[in-house]
Amino acid sequence: MTRNWSEEARRRDEADRLAPFRARFHVPAGTVYMDGNSLGPASVDALESLERAAREWRELAIGGWLDARPDWFTYGERIGAKMAPLVGAEPEEVALVGSTTANLHSLVATFYRPGGTRRKILADELNFPSDLYALASQVRLQGGDPAKDLILAKSADGRTLDEEALISLMDDTVAVAVLPAVLYRSGQLLDLRRLARAAHERGIVIGFDCAHSVGSVAHHLHDDDVDFAFWCTYKHLNGGPGSPAGLFVHRRHFQREPGLAGWFGYVKERQFDLALHFEHAPSASGWQMGSPSILSAAALDGALNLFEEAGILTVRAKSLELTSFLIELAEARLAPLGFEVGTPLEPDRRGGHVALEHAEGWRICRALKARGIVPDFRPRRVIRLAPVALYSTFAEVEHTVSALEDIVRKREYEAFSSERAAVS
């Protein structure tokens, strides 16, 4: 008997406990939005919070730093504490700070202290290139040579990393390891606890880029004994374009001197003493540098309300149901048309998006967008689809697969140029 996928999607949507949250998002009209792993859509809560902050700026001017509700002065700490449950951290271990790459620089500048035989940073060839640019520059700042001192773990299949292979590279020449929690192309989720344990057994400090996992994966950074982590907030957290980033520092490192100091990292109660000697706050907030971007922070503040209500465990459960449904559909209906699933099939090994690979990936993406379905593309052949728990439906997943099936069968993609746009 032929399986009725659309009926199955309808039943799943009817049973979805998170369905009411969809009405609180401004999903672009006439679209099926599958690109929340690049930029989450605006929510009612985020825009209301942003409008409140703009009104306070208009009415209070400089007084908003203390008299706004909530006050602007403690935004970094307060929103950090609000993100802490999403990453399994204590409130003091998370702060809202700067941007993702700036936070990587700050944290590596803190923890990378090459000396003796330990002069190397361990990373991987599948990591987001921005991280590798930053790591190479940190090696150079310490007088090293990235060609020798930045180790890039290889991938056997070009999609995923093997934890055992990563651990085999953790020798007494490595000072720091920086790895992705979820790989940005394939969506593979690494075993953070296993890697952190292995690193510490070998005297290595380890940190993770959680940009593609926070908001879709329930992390346990404190209990997993991760030393540091960093992430953006504009993807699954829906904080808005360019919204401020987050960082985690395990409390055992609170007495370390931040590698890049700035006045907003000063002990809060004495920040306006304007002393010449830097005394950092004994928490993750000590890694703040400049004043927070209040309007952007306000939008994120509102967006995080939805996660407080829904709960990250519920979000993660639905996210896995959505991606499992997508993978099942792809294997049944798209594999015969030349598609491959590049994401691990095991639920505990994947994040919140699915990588579909096809030789005509770029032109298929363009054809999808022409049909009002928004994916994104990663070279050379990856179509990334992110059905997001708070606003995506199972019916949209089935509709997307039906469209892909139709586009390839009818060769609709041939109407589009193979030349890529500046932003894809």
Short mmCIF file of C-alpha atoms in Angstrom, two decimals:
data_model
loop_
_atom_site.label_atom_id
_atom_site.label_comp_id
_atom_site.label_asym_id
_atom_site.label_seq_id
_atom_site.Cartn_x
_atom_site.Cartn_y
_atom_site.Cartn_z
CA MET A 1 0.00 0.00 0.00
CA THR A 2 1.29 3.46 -0.89
CA ARG A 3 1.97 5.54 2.17
CA ASN A 4 -0.15 8.68 2.50
CA TRP A 5 2.53 11.16 3.55
CA SER A 6 0.30 14.24 3.51
CA GLU A 7 -2.25 12.55 5.79
CA GLU A 8 0.55 11.50 8.14
CA ALA A 9 1.81 15.08 8.23
CA ARG A 10 -1.69 16.33 9.03
CA ARG A 11 -2.02 13.90 11.96
CA ARG A 12 1.34 14.93 13.35
CA ASP A 13 0.44 18.60 13.14
CA GLU A 14 -2.83 17.98 14.97
CA ALA A 15 -0.92 16.33 17.83
CA ASP A 16 1.80 19.01 17.99
CA ARG A 17 1.98 20.67 21.43
CA LEU A 18 4.11 23.51 20.05
CA ALA A 19 1.69 24.42 17.25
CA PRO A 20 0.34 27.55 19.04
CA PHE A 21 3.81 29.15 18.95
CA ARG A 22 3.66 29.47 15.16
CA ALA A 23 1.16 32.33 15.45
CA ARG A 24 3.78 34.35 17.35
CA PHE A 25 6.15 34.45 14.37
CA HIS A 26 6.07 36.66 11.32
CA VAL A 27 6.88 33.98 8.76
CA PRO A 28 7.18 35.84 5.41
CA ALA A 29 3.84 35.76 3.65
CA GLY A 30 3.40 33.10 1.01
CA THR A 31 6.55 31.21 1.96
CA VAL A 32 7.58 27.95 3.52
CA TYR A 33 10.55 29.04 5.62
CA MET A 34 13.27 26.39 5.88
CA ASP A 35 16.20 28.73 6.54
CA GLY A 36 15.96 29.35 10.27
CA ASN A 37 19.41 27.83 10.70
CA SER A 38 20.75 30.94 8.93
CA LEU A 39 18.35 33.62 10.18
CA GLY A 40 15.31 33.01 12.33
CA PRO A 41 12.19 35.04 11.49
CA ALA A 42 10.92 37.90 13.61
CA SER A 43 8.59 37.02 16.44
CA VAL A 44 5.85 39.13 17.97
CA ASP A 45 7.71 38.92 21.28
CA ALA A 46 11.01 40.12 19.79
CA LEU A 47 9.43 43.11 18.05
CA GLU A 48 7.45 44.12 21.13
CA SER A 49 10.60 44.02 23.22
CA LEU A 50 12.50 46.02 20.59
CA GLU A 51 9.73 48.62 20.44
CA ARG A 52 9.76 48.92 24.22
CA ALA A 53 13.51 49.57 24.24
CA ALA A 54 13.17 52.14 21.44
CA ARG A 55 10.41 53.89 23.41
CA GLU A 56 12.59 53.94 26.53
CA TRP A 57 15.47 55.42 24.52
CA ARG A 58 13.09 58.12 23.24
CA GLU A 59 11.62 58.88 26.68
CA LEU A 60 14.53 58.25 29.05
CA ALA A 61 17.60 58.94 26.90
CA ILE A 62 20.69 58.22 29.04
CA GLY A 63 18.47 57.42 32.00
CA GLY A 64 17.64 54.12 30.37
CA TRP A 65 20.90 52.61 31.55
CA LEU A 66 19.43 52.35 35.04
CA ASP A 67 15.77 53.34 34.78
CA ALA A 68 14.61 51.26 31.81
CA ARG A 69 12.69 48.11 32.69
CA PRO A 70 14.74 46.00 32.41
CA ASP A 71 17.72 48.32 32.85
CA TRP A 72 20.29 48.42 30.07
CA PHE A 73 23.32 48.30 32.36
CA THR A 74 22.91 44.62 33.24
CA TYR A 75 21.61 43.36 29.87
CA GLY A 76 24.71 41.24 29.26
CA GLU A 77 24.35 39.37 32.53
CA ARG A 78 20.56 39.14 32.52
CA ILE A 79 20.21 37.78 28.99
CA GLY A 80 23.15 35.49 29.63
CA ALA A 81 21.26 34.00 32.56
CA LYS A 82 18.21 33.69 30.32
CA MET A 83 20.21 31.65 27.80
CA ALA A 84 21.86 29.47 30.46
CA PRO A 85 19.09 26.81 30.61
CA LEU A 86 19.32 26.36 26.83
CA VAL A 87 22.97 25.34 27.06
CA GLY A 88 22.92 23.54 30.42
CA ALA A 89 24.93 26.17 32.28
CA GLU A 90 24.76 28.03 35.57
CA PRO A 91 23.47 31.62 35.16
CA GLU A 92 26.87 33.15 35.93
CA GLU A 93 28.56 30.99 33.28
CA VAL A 94 26.85 32.69 30.31
CA ALA A 95 26.99 36.26 29.09
CA LEU A 96 25.65 38.16 26.10
CA VAL A 97 28.74 39.52 24.38
CA GLY A 98 29.72 40.99 21.02
CA SER A 99 29.75 38.71 18.00
CA THR A 100 30.54 35.04 17.47
CA THR A 101 33.98 35.49 15.93
CA ALA A 102 34.93 38.26 18.38
CA ASN A 103 34.02 35.90 21.21
CA LEU A 104 36.14 33.15 19.69
CA HIS A 105 39.08 35.54 19.56
CA SER A 106 38.49 36.62 23.16
CA LEU A 107 38.24 33.07 24.48
CA VAL A 108 41.21 31.70 22.56
CA ALA A 109 43.25 34.72 23.64
CA THR A 110 42.38 33.69 27.20
CA PHE A 111 43.02 29.96 27.01
CA TYR A 112 45.71 29.60 24.34
CA ARG A 113 49.02 29.97 26.12
CA PRO A 114 51.52 28.01 24.04
CA GLY A 115 54.59 26.82 25.88
CA GLY A 116 57.01 23.93 25.89
CA THR A 117 55.77 21.18 23.62
CA ARG A 118 52.17 22.43 23.76
CA ARG A 119 51.97 24.98 20.96
CA LYS A 120 49.17 23.67 18.76
CA ILE A 121 45.46 24.31 18.36
CA LEU A 122 43.32 21.38 17.24
CA ALA A 123 40.41 22.20 14.91
CA ASP A 124 38.90 20.47 11.88
CA GLU A 125 38.59 20.94 8.14
CA LEU A 126 34.77 20.94 8.21
CA ASN A 127 34.42 23.83 10.66
CA PHE A 128 32.95 27.15 9.56
CA PRO A 129 35.84 28.98 7.84
CA SER A 130 35.48 32.10 10.02
CA ASP A 131 36.60 30.03 13.01
CA LEU A 132 39.66 28.83 11.13
CA TYR A 133 40.58 32.37 10.09
CA ALA A 134 40.38 33.46 13.73
CA LEU A 135 42.38 30.49 15.01
CA ALA A 136 45.12 31.03 12.45
CA SER A 137 45.39 34.67 13.45
CA GLN A 138 45.62 33.72 17.14
CA VAL A 139 48.48 31.34 16.34
CA ARG A 140 50.29 34.13 14.51
CA LEU A 141 49.74 36.54 17.41
CA GLN A 142 51.55 34.05 19.64
CA GLY A 143 54.48 33.88 17.25
CA GLY A 144 53.50 30.56 15.71
CA ASP A 145 52.98 29.32 12.18
CA PRO A 146 49.41 28.16 11.32
CA ALA A 147 50.83 25.71 8.80
CA LYS A 148 52.47 23.87 11.70
CA ASP A 149 50.54 24.90 14.80
CA LEU A 150 46.93 24.74 13.59
CA ILE A 151 45.97 21.08 13.19
CA LEU A 152 42.90 20.43 11.05
CA ALA A 153 41.37 17.02 11.65
CA LYS A 154 40.38 15.36 8.40
CA SER A 155 36.97 13.97 7.50
CA ALA A 156 36.82 10.49 6.00
CA ASP A 157 33.63 11.19 4.06
CA GLY A 158 33.69 14.97 3.59
CA ARG A 159 30.53 15.27 5.70
CA THR A 160 31.21 14.14 9.24
CA LEU A 161 33.89 13.88 11.90
CA ASP A 162 34.80 10.76 13.85
CA GLU A 163 35.24 11.38 17.58
CA GLU A 164 37.82 8.61 17.89
CA ALA A 165 39.89 10.17 15.11
CA LEU A 166 39.66 13.55 16.83
CA ILE A 167 40.80 12.05 20.13
CA SER A 168 43.74 10.37 18.41
CA LEU A 169 45.05 13.85 17.53
CA MET A 170 44.93 15.04 21.15
CA ASP A 171 48.57 14.56 22.07
CA ASP A 172 51.04 16.49 24.23
CA THR A 173 51.65 19.05 21.48
CA VAL A 174 48.06 20.36 21.66
CA ALA A 175 47.27 23.26 23.99
CA VAL A 176 43.66 24.00 22.98
CA ALA A 177 40.98 22.25 20.92
CA VAL A 178 38.16 24.23 19.24
CA LEU A 179 35.50 22.14 17.54
CA PRO A 180 31.94 22.62 16.25
CA ALA A 181 29.09 21.26 18.35
CA VAL A 182 27.02 20.84 15.17
CA LEU A 183 28.71 20.87 11.77
CA TYR A 184 27.31 23.68 9.66
CA ARG A 185 27.04 21.69 6.43
CA SER A 186 25.96 18.19 7.41
CA GLY A 187 24.24 18.93 10.72
CA GLN A 188 26.25 16.26 12.57
CA LEU A 189 26.15 16.66 16.37
CA LEU A 190 29.40 15.77 18.10
CA ASP A 191 29.62 14.04 21.49
CA LEU A 192 30.75 17.01 23.58
CA ARG A 193 31.04 15.07 26.84
CA ARG A 194 33.25 12.39 25.33
CA LEU A 195 35.52 14.92 23.65
CA ALA A 196 35.80 17.11 26.75
CA ARG A 197 36.70 14.12 28.92
CA ALA A 198 39.33 12.96 26.44
CA ALA A 199 40.83 16.44 26.15
CA HIS A 200 41.10 16.90 29.91
CA GLU A 201 42.66 13.48 30.40
CA ARG A 202 45.41 14.71 28.06
CA GLY A 203 45.83 18.14 29.63
CA ILE A 204 44.05 20.02 26.83
CA VAL A 205 41.57 22.90 27.18
CA ILE A 206 38.55 22.44 24.91
CA GLY A 207 35.89 24.78 23.56
CA PHE A 208 32.98 24.44 21.16
CA ASP A 209 31.32 26.59 18.50
CA CYS A 210 27.62 26.13 19.25
CA ALA A 211 26.31 28.53 16.60
CA HIS A 212 24.41 25.79 14.76
CA SER A 213 23.10 24.04 17.85
CA VAL A 214 21.91 26.54 20.48
CA GLY A 215 18.13 26.75 20.29
CA SER A 216 17.67 23.38 18.62
CA VAL A 217 19.86 21.11 20.79
CA ALA A 218 19.64 20.80 24.58
CA HIS A 219 23.28 21.19 25.61
CA HIS A 220 24.80 20.37 29.02
CA LEU A 221 27.93 22.48 28.88
CA HIS A 222 28.54 22.63 32.64
CA ASP A 223 27.97 18.94 33.35
CA ASP A 224 29.83 17.91 30.19
CA ASP A 225 32.82 19.81 31.65
CA VAL A 226 33.32 22.00 28.58
CA ASP A 227 35.86 24.77 29.24
CA PHE A 228 34.33 27.41 26.99
CA ALA A 229 31.79 27.82 24.20
CA PHE A 230 30.44 30.57 21.96
CA TRP A 231 27.46 31.01 19.63
CA CYS A 232 25.37 33.44 17.64
CA THR A 233 21.75 34.23 18.51
CA TYR A 234 20.24 35.04 15.11
CA LYS A 235 19.75 31.45 13.92
CA HIS A 236 17.60 29.10 16.00
CA LEU A 237 17.23 31.70 18.78
CA ASN A 238 15.57 34.18 16.37
CA GLY A 239 17.29 37.22 17.85
CA GLY A 240 17.37 39.19 14.59
CA PRO A 241 20.01 39.95 11.94
CA GLY A 242 23.37 40.59 13.59
CA SER A 243 21.99 40.09 17.09
CA PRO A 244 24.60 39.90 19.88
CA ALA A 245 26.33 36.61 20.57
CA GLY A 246 26.66 34.42 23.64
CA LEU A 247 29.60 32.86 25.40
CA PHE A 248 30.07 30.26 28.12
CA VAL A 249 32.98 30.01 30.53
CA HIS A 250 32.99 27.15 33.03
CA ARG A 251 33.03 28.54 36.55
CA ARG A 252 36.35 26.87 37.38
CA HIS A 253 37.93 29.43 35.04
CA PHE A 254 36.33 32.54 36.54
CA GLN A 255 39.61 33.67 38.09
CA ARG A 256 41.43 33.61 34.76
CA GLU A 257 42.25 36.99 33.30
CA PRO A 258 40.28 37.56 30.09
CA GLY A 259 42.60 37.63 27.11
CA LEU A 260 40.89 40.72 25.65
CA ALA A 261 39.82 43.09 28.40
CA GLY A 262 37.30 45.89 28.21
CA TRP A 263 35.50 48.12 30.66
CA PHE A 264 32.16 46.29 30.50
CA GLY A 265 33.90 43.23 31.90
CA TYR A 266 34.86 45.12 35.05
CA VAL A 267 33.35 44.19 38.43
CA LYS A 268 29.86 45.59 37.99
CA GLU A 269 29.55 47.40 41.31
CA ARG A 270 32.74 49.39 40.68
CA GLN A 271 32.67 49.79 36.92
CA PHE A 272 32.12 53.54 37.12
CA ASP A 273 35.03 54.02 39.51
CA LEU A 274 36.97 54.12 36.23
CA ALA A 275 40.07 52.71 37.90
CA LEU A 276 43.18 52.31 35.80
CA HIS A 277 43.75 48.72 36.92
CA PHE A 278 41.39 46.18 35.34
CA GLU A 279 39.51 43.93 37.77
CA HIS A 280 37.28 41.56 35.81
CA ALA A 281 33.93 40.35 37.07
CA PRO A 282 34.33 36.81 38.50
CA SER A 283 31.86 35.31 36.04
CA ALA A 284 31.36 34.97 32.30
CA SER A 285 30.39 38.64 32.26
CA GLY A 286 34.05 39.40 32.88
CA TRP A 287 34.59 38.56 29.20
CA GLN A 288 32.44 41.49 28.10
CA MET A 289 34.39 44.27 26.42
CA GLY A 290 32.36 47.20 25.09
CA SER A 291 28.85 48.37 25.88
CA PRO A 292 26.12 45.98 24.70
CA SER A 293 24.01 46.82 21.66
CA ILE A 294 20.80 47.57 23.52
CA LEU A 295 18.29 47.56 20.67
CA SER A 296 19.58 44.26 19.29
CA ALA A 297 19.76 42.80 22.78
CA ALA A 298 16.16 43.84 23.39
CA ALA A 299 14.92 41.92 20.37
CA LEU A 300 16.75 38.80 21.56
CA ASP A 301 15.33 39.31 25.04
CA GLY A 302 11.82 39.03 23.65
CA ALA A 303 12.68 36.09 21.41
CA LEU A 304 14.00 34.13 24.38
CA ASN A 305 10.60 34.38 26.08
CA LEU A 306 9.30 31.73 23.69
CA PHE A 307 12.00 29.28 24.77
CA GLU A 308 11.23 29.93 28.43
CA GLU A 309 7.61 29.01 27.74
CA ALA A 310 8.20 26.06 25.44
CA GLY A 311 11.23 24.53 27.19
CA ILE A 312 14.30 23.42 25.31
CA LEU A 313 13.60 19.71 25.86
CA THR A 314 10.22 20.04 24.15
CA VAL A 315 11.81 22.06 21.35
CA ARG A 316 14.49 19.42 20.88
CA ALA A 317 11.94 16.59 20.81
CA LYS A 318 9.89 18.22 18.06
CA SER A 319 13.00 19.24 16.13
CA LEU A 320 14.06 15.60 15.99
CA GLU A 321 10.57 14.54 14.89
CA LEU A 322 10.64 17.09 12.07
CA THR A 323 14.11 16.15 10.84
CA SER A 324 13.33 12.43 11.13
CA PHE A 325 10.20 12.93 9.04
CA LEU A 326 12.17 14.91 6.48
CA ILE A 327 14.88 12.23 6.24
CA GLU A 328 12.29 9.48 5.92
CA LEU A 329 10.56 11.34 3.11
CA ALA A 330 13.86 12.07 1.37
CA GLU A 331 14.98 8.46 1.43
CA ALA A 332 11.63 7.23 0.14
CA ARG A 333 10.95 9.85 -2.52
CA LEU A 334 14.11 11.79 -3.34
CA ALA A 335 16.86 9.16 -3.29
CA PRO A 336 15.65 7.70 -6.63
CA LEU A 337 16.09 11.19 -8.13
CA GLY A 338 19.76 11.58 -7.25
CA PHE A 339 19.49 13.08 -3.78
CA GLU A 340 21.59 11.88 -0.84
CA VAL A 341 21.03 12.61 2.85
CA GLY A 342 24.32 13.99 4.15
CA THR A 343 23.14 14.20 7.76
CA PRO A 344 23.58 11.37 10.28
CA LEU A 345 20.45 9.24 10.45
CA GLU A 346 20.75 8.57 14.21
CA PRO A 347 18.75 11.22 16.12
CA ASP A 348 21.39 11.69 18.83
CA ARG A 349 24.02 12.50 16.20
CA ARG A 350 22.30 15.38 14.44
CA GLY A 351 21.32 18.95 15.15
CA GLY A 352 18.34 20.87 13.82
CA HIS A 353 18.86 20.85 10.05
CA VAL A 354 19.14 18.29 7.28
CA ALA A 355 21.64 18.35 4.42
CA LEU A 356 20.28 17.10 1.12
CA GLU A 357 22.98 16.66 -1.50
CA HIS A 358 22.46 16.79 -5.25
CA ALA A 359 24.72 17.56 -8.20
CA GLU A 360 22.36 20.41 -9.14
CA GLY A 361 21.98 21.67 -5.58
CA TRP A 362 22.40 25.37 -6.36
CA ARG A 363 19.92 25.50 -9.22
CA ILE A 364 17.45 23.34 -7.28
CA CYS A 365 17.66 25.86 -4.42
CA ARG A 366 16.80 28.64 -6.84
CA ALA A 367 13.86 26.66 -8.17
CA LEU A 368 12.63 26.07 -4.61
CA LYS A 369 12.74 29.80 -3.89
CA ALA A 370 10.78 30.49 -7.06
CA ARG A 371 8.08 28.26 -5.56
CA GLY A 372 8.08 30.22 -2.29
CA ILE A 373 10.15 27.70 -0.31
CA VAL A 374 13.24 29.20 1.36
CA PRO A 375 16.22 26.85 1.86
CA ASP A 376 19.90 27.72 1.75
CA PHE A 377 22.89 26.32 -0.10
CA ARG A 378 26.41 25.37 0.93
CA PRO A 379 29.07 24.47 -1.64
CA ARG A 380 29.46 22.28 -3.45
CA ARG A 381 26.13 20.46 -3.50
CA VAL A 382 24.36 20.86 -0.16
CA ILE A 383 20.76 22.05 0.17
CA ARG A 384 20.22 22.77 3.85
CA LEU A 385 16.67 22.50 5.16
CA ALA A 386 15.81 23.54 8.71
CA PRO A 387 12.28 22.75 9.86
CA VAL A 388 12.21 24.65 13.16
CA ALA A 389 10.19 23.39 16.11
CA LEU A 390 8.57 26.69 17.13
CA TYR A 391 7.09 27.62 13.75
CA SER A 392 7.48 24.85 11.14
CA THR A 393 4.84 22.23 10.44
CA PHE A 394 5.01 18.65 9.28
CA ALA A 395 2.79 19.63 6.35
CA GLU A 396 5.45 22.14 5.27
CA VAL A 397 8.08 19.41 5.38
CA GLU A 398 5.95 17.18 3.16
CA HIS A 399 5.21 20.10 0.83
CA THR A 400 8.95 20.86 0.52
CA VAL A 401 9.78 17.27 -0.41
CA SER A 402 6.93 17.20 -2.93
CA ALA A 403 8.31 20.38 -4.49
CA LEU A 404 11.82 18.93 -4.71
CA GLU A 405 10.41 15.82 -6.32
CA ASP A 406 8.51 17.89 -8.87
CA ILE A 407 11.43 20.23 -9.61
CA VAL A 408 13.77 17.36 -10.46
CA ARG A 409 11.24 15.22 -12.34
CA LYS A 410 10.25 18.19 -14.51
CA ARG A 411 13.84 19.50 -14.65
CA GLU A 412 12.62 22.94 -13.57
CA TYR A 413 16.08 23.78 -12.24
CA GLU A 414 17.38 24.00 -15.82
CA ALA A 415 15.65 27.37 -16.15
CA PHE A 416 18.09 28.86 -13.64
CA SER A 417 21.71 29.95 -14.00
CA SER A 418 24.44 27.97 -12.28
CA GLU A 419 26.14 31.25 -11.32
CA ARG A 420 25.87 31.74 -7.56
CA ALA A 421 24.70 34.93 -5.89
CA ALA A 422 26.90 36.82 -3.41
CA VAL A 423 24.78 35.53 -0.53
CA SER A 424 23.52 31.97 -0.79
#
